[in-house]
Coordinates of C-alpha atoms in Angstrom, one line a residue:
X1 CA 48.8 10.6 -47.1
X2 CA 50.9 13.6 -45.6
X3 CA 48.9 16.1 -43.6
X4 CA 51.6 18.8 -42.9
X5 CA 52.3 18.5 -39.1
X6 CA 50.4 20.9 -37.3
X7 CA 48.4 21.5 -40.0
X8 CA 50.9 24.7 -40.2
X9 CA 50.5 27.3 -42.6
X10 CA 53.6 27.1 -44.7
X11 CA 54.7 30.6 -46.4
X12 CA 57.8 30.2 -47.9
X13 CA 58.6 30.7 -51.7
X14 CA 57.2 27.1 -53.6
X15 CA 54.5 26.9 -50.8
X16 CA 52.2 26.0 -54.0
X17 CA 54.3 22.9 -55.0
X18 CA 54.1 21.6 -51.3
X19 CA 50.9 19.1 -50.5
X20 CA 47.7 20.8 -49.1
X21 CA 45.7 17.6 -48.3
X22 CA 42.5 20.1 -46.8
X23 CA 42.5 20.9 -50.8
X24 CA 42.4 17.2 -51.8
X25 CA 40.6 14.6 -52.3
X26 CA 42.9 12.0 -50.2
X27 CA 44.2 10.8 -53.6
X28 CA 47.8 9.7 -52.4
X29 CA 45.7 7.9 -49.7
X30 CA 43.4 6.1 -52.6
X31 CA 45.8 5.9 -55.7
X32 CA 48.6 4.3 -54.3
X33 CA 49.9 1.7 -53.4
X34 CA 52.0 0.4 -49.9
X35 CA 53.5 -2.8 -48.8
X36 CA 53.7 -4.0 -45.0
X37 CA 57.2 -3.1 -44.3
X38 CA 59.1 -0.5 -41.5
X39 CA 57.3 2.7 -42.9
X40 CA 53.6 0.9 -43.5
X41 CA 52.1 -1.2 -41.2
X42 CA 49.9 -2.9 -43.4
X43 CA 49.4 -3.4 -47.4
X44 CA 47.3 -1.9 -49.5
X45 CA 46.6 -2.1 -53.0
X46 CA 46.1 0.9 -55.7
X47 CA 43.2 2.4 -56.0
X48 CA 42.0 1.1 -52.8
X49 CA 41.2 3.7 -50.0
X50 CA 43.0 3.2 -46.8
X51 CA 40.5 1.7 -44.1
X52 CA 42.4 5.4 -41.9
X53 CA 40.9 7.2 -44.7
X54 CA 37.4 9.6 -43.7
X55 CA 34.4 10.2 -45.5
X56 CA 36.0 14.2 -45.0
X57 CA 39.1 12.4 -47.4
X58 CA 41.2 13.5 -44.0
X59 CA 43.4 10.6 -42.3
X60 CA 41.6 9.1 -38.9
X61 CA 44.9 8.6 -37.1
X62 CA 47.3 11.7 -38.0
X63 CA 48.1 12.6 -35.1
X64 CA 49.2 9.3 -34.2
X65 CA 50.7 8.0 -37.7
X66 CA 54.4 7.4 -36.5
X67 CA 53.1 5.5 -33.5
X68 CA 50.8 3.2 -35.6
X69 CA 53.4 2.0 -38.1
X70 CA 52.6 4.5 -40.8
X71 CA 56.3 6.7 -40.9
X72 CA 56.1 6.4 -44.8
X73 CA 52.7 8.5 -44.7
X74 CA 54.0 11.7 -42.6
X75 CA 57.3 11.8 -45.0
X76 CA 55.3 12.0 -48.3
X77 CA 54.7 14.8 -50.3
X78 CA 53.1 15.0 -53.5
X79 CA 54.5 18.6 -54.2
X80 CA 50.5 19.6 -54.7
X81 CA 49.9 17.5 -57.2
X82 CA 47.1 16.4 -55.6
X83 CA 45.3 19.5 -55.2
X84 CA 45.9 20.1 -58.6
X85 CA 44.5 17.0 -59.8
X86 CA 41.6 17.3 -57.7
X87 CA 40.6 21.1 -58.1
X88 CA 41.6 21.9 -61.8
X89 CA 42.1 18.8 -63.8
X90 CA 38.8 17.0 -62.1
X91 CA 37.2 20.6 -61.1
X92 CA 36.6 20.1 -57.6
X93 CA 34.6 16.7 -58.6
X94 CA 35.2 14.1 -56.0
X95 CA 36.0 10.1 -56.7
X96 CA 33.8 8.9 -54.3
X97 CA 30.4 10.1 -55.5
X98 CA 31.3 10.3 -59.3
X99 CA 31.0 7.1 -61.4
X100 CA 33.6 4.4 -61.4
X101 CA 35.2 5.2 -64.6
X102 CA 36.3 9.1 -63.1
X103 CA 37.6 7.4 -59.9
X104 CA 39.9 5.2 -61.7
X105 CA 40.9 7.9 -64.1
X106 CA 41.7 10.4 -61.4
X107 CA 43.8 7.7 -59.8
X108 CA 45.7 7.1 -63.2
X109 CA 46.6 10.5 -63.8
X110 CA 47.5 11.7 -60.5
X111 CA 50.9 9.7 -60.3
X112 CA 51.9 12.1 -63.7
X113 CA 50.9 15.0 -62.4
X114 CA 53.1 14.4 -59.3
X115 CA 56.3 13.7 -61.3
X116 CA 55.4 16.6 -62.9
X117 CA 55.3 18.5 -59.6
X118 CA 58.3 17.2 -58.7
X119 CA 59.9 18.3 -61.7
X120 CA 58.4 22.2 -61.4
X121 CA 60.0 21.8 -57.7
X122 CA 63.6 21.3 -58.9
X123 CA 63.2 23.5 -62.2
X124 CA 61.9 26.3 -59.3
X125 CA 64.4 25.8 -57.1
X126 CA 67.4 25.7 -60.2
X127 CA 66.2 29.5 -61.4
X128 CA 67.3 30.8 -57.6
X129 CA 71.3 29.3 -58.3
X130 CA 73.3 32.6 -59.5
X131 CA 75.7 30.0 -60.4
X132 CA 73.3 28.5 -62.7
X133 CA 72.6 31.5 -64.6
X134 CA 74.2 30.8 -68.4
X135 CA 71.0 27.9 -68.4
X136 CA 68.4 29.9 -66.3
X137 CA 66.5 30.2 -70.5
X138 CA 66.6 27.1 -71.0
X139 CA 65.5 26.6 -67.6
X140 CA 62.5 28.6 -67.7
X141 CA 61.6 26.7 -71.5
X142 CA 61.3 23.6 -69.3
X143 CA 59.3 25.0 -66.5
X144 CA 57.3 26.7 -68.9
X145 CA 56.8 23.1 -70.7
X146 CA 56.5 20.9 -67.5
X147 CA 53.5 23.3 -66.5
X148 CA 51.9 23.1 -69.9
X149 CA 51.9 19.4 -69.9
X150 CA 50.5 19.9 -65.7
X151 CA 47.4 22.0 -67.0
X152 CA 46.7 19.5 -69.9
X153 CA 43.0 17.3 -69.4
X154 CA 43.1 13.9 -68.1
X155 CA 43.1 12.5 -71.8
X156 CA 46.3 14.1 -72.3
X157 CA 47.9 13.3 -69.3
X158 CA 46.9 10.0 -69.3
X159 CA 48.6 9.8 -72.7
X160 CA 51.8 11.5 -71.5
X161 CA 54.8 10.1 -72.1
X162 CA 56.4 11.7 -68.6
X163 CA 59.4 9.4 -68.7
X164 CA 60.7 11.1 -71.8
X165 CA 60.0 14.6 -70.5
X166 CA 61.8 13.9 -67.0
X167 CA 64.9 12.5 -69.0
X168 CA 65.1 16.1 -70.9
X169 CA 64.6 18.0 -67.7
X170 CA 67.1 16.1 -65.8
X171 CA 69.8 16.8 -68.3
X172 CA 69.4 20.3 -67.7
X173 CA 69.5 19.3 -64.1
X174 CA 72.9 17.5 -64.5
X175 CA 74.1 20.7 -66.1
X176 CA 72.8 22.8 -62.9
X177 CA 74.7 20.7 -60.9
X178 CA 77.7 20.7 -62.6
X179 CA 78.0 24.5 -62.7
X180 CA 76.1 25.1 -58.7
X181 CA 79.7 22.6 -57.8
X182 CA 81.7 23.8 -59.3
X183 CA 82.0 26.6 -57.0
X184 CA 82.8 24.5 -54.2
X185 CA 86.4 24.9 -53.3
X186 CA 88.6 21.5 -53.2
X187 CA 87.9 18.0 -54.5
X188 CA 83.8 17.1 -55.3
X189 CA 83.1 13.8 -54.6
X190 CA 81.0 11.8 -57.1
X191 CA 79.0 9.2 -55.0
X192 CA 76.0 9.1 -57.5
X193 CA 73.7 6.3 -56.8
X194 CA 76.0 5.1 -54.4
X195 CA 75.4 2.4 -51.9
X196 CA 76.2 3.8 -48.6
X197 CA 73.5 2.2 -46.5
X198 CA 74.3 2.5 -42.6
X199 CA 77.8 4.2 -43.7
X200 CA 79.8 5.7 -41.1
X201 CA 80.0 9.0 -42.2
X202 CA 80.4 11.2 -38.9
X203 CA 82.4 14.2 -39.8
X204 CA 83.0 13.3 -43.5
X205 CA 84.1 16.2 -46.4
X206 CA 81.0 15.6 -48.8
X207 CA 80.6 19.2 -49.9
X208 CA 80.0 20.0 -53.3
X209 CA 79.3 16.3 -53.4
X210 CA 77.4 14.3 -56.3
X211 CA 74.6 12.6 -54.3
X212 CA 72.6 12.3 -56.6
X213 CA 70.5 9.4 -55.8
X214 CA 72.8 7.9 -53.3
X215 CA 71.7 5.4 -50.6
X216 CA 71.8 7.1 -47.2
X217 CA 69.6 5.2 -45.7
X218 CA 70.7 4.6 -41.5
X219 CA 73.6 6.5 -42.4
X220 CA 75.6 8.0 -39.8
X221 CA 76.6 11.7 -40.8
X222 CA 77.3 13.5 -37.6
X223 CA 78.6 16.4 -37.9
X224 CA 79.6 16.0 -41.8
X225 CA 80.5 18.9 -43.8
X226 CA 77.7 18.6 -46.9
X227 CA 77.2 22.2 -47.9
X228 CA 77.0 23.2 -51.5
X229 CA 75.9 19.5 -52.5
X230 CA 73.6 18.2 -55.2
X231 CA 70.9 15.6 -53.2
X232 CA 68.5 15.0 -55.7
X233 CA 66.6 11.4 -55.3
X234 CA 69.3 10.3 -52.2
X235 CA 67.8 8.3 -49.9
X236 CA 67.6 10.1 -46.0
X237 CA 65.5 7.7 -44.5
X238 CA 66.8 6.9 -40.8
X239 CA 70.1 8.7 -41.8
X240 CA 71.7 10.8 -38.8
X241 CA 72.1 14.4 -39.5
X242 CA 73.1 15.9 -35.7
X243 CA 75.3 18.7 -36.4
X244 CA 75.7 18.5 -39.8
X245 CA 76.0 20.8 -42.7
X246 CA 73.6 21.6 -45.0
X247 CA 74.3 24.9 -46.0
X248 CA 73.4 25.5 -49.3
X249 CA 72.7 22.0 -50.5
X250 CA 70.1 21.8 -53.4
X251 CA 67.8 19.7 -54.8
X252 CA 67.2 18.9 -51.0
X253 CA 63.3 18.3 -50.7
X254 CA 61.2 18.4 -48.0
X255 CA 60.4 14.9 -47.6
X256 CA 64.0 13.8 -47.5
X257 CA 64.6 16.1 -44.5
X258 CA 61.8 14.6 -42.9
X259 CA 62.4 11.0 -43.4
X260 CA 66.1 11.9 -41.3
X261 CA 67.3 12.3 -38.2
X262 CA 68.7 15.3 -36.5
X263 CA 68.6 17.7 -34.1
X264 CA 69.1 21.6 -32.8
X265 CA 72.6 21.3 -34.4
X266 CA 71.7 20.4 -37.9
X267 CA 72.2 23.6 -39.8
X268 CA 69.5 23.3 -43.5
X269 CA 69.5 25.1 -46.5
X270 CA 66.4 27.9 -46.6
X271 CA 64.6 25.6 -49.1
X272 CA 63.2 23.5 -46.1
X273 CA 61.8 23.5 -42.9
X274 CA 63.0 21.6 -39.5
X275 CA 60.8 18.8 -39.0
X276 CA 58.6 19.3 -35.7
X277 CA 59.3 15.4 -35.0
X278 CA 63.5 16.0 -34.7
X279 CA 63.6 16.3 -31.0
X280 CA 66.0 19.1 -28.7
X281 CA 67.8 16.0 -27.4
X282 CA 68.9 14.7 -31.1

């Protein structure tokens, strides 16, 4: 669904946990699912190919998606899942010319592999937090684990119970967090899973903030003061980051920066790049 703008080669640490559609089969484009809404311009159903999808499993319109309606396609990442799924679980062998039964299969197990992705992102990025250091071994058991179950054949994936395994990593998440804010000086915020939809939040003290899962989306943080806090699963989408601080935030993903707003001022964490869309004027 994502082509990476540019096509640009990206070589920082993690590159391999970062989409590399030219590796793929199109799967995200294929497997799942979108409704008609501000980020799509049309439904589609899973496992249906979308009619911008090319014989080459390349998108027709990329250069153009933001202008067609399709926003939700360049801020998706799989976290190279599916490169994974379609070079070393399927072996290079493509859905289209296989029979139906490996199509849907490879459409069923890709999702798993991505949350599984998703989780070798954070677990990566949790073993670079000196602060996290008295769990780094138990950190590296669950990477070690979450890639086992990401090599395993499409039987066993298909059988995987990924639910259960992102509930044990997560707790060893929360823990990361804890100890990562702790070093944050003054009082830490907790706005996990909070509601703060089109907030006004222009200058606001959220560092060492719980965000976990917190809905930003439209909101307005100019020039807020958000280094040092945990951002796993919050919501960016529309949300205005001009001059604000990001400065050793975590958990901060590259999708999420991309699905905000912001501009030359916006100061990011080294785990992510400034999108090519957020213009010298913002």
């Amino acid at each position: 669904m994502r082509e990476h703008e540019g096509d640009r080669v990206d070589d920082r640490p993690g590159a391999e946990l970062r989409g590399d559609c030219g590796s793929c089969f199109g799967l995200c484009c294929v497997a799942l699912p979108f409704t008609r809404s501000a980020d799509f311009a049309v439904d589609k159903d899973a496992g249906t190919p979308c009619a911008n999808l090319r014989t080459d499993h390349r998108c027709g319109i990329h250069t153009t998606l933001r202008e067609r309606g399709f926003t939700g396609c360049t801020v998706y990442d799989c976290f190279g899942a599916g490169q994974r799924v379609s070079q070393v679980t399927f072996g290079g062998r493509d859905w289209r010319t296989g029979p139906p039964e490996r199509a849907r299969r490879m459409f069923a197990v890709f999702p798993v592999v991505r949350q599984l992705h998703e989780l070798l992102r954070y677990l990566t990025e949790a073993l670079t937090l000196p602060a996290a250091r008295p769990v780094h071994a138990d950190l590296r058991g669950a990477l070690a684990d979450t890639e086992r179950l990401a090599e395993g054949t499409p039987e066993e994936l298909a059988a995987l119970d990924v639910a259960a395994h992102r509930q044990r990593v997560n707790a060893l998440l929360l823990r990361t967090s804890e100890l990562v804010r702790a070093g944050t000086r003054g009082r830490k915020k907790n706005r996990r899973n909070a509601d703060l939809m089109g907030a006004r939040l222009q200058g606001a003290d959220l560092a060492g903030a719980d965000l976990r899962g917190a809905y930003l989306i439209a909101a307005d943080l100019t020039g807020a003061d958000l280094r040092g806090a945990d951002l796993i699963g919050a919501d960016l989408r529309d949300a205005e980051l001009s001059d604000a601080d990001l400065t050793g935030a975590f958990f901060l993903t590259q999708p999420q920066v991309d699905a905000a707003r912001g501009g030359p001022g916006t100061r990011l964490p080294d785990s992510v790049a400034r999108p090519a869309h957020w213009t010298a004027g913002r």
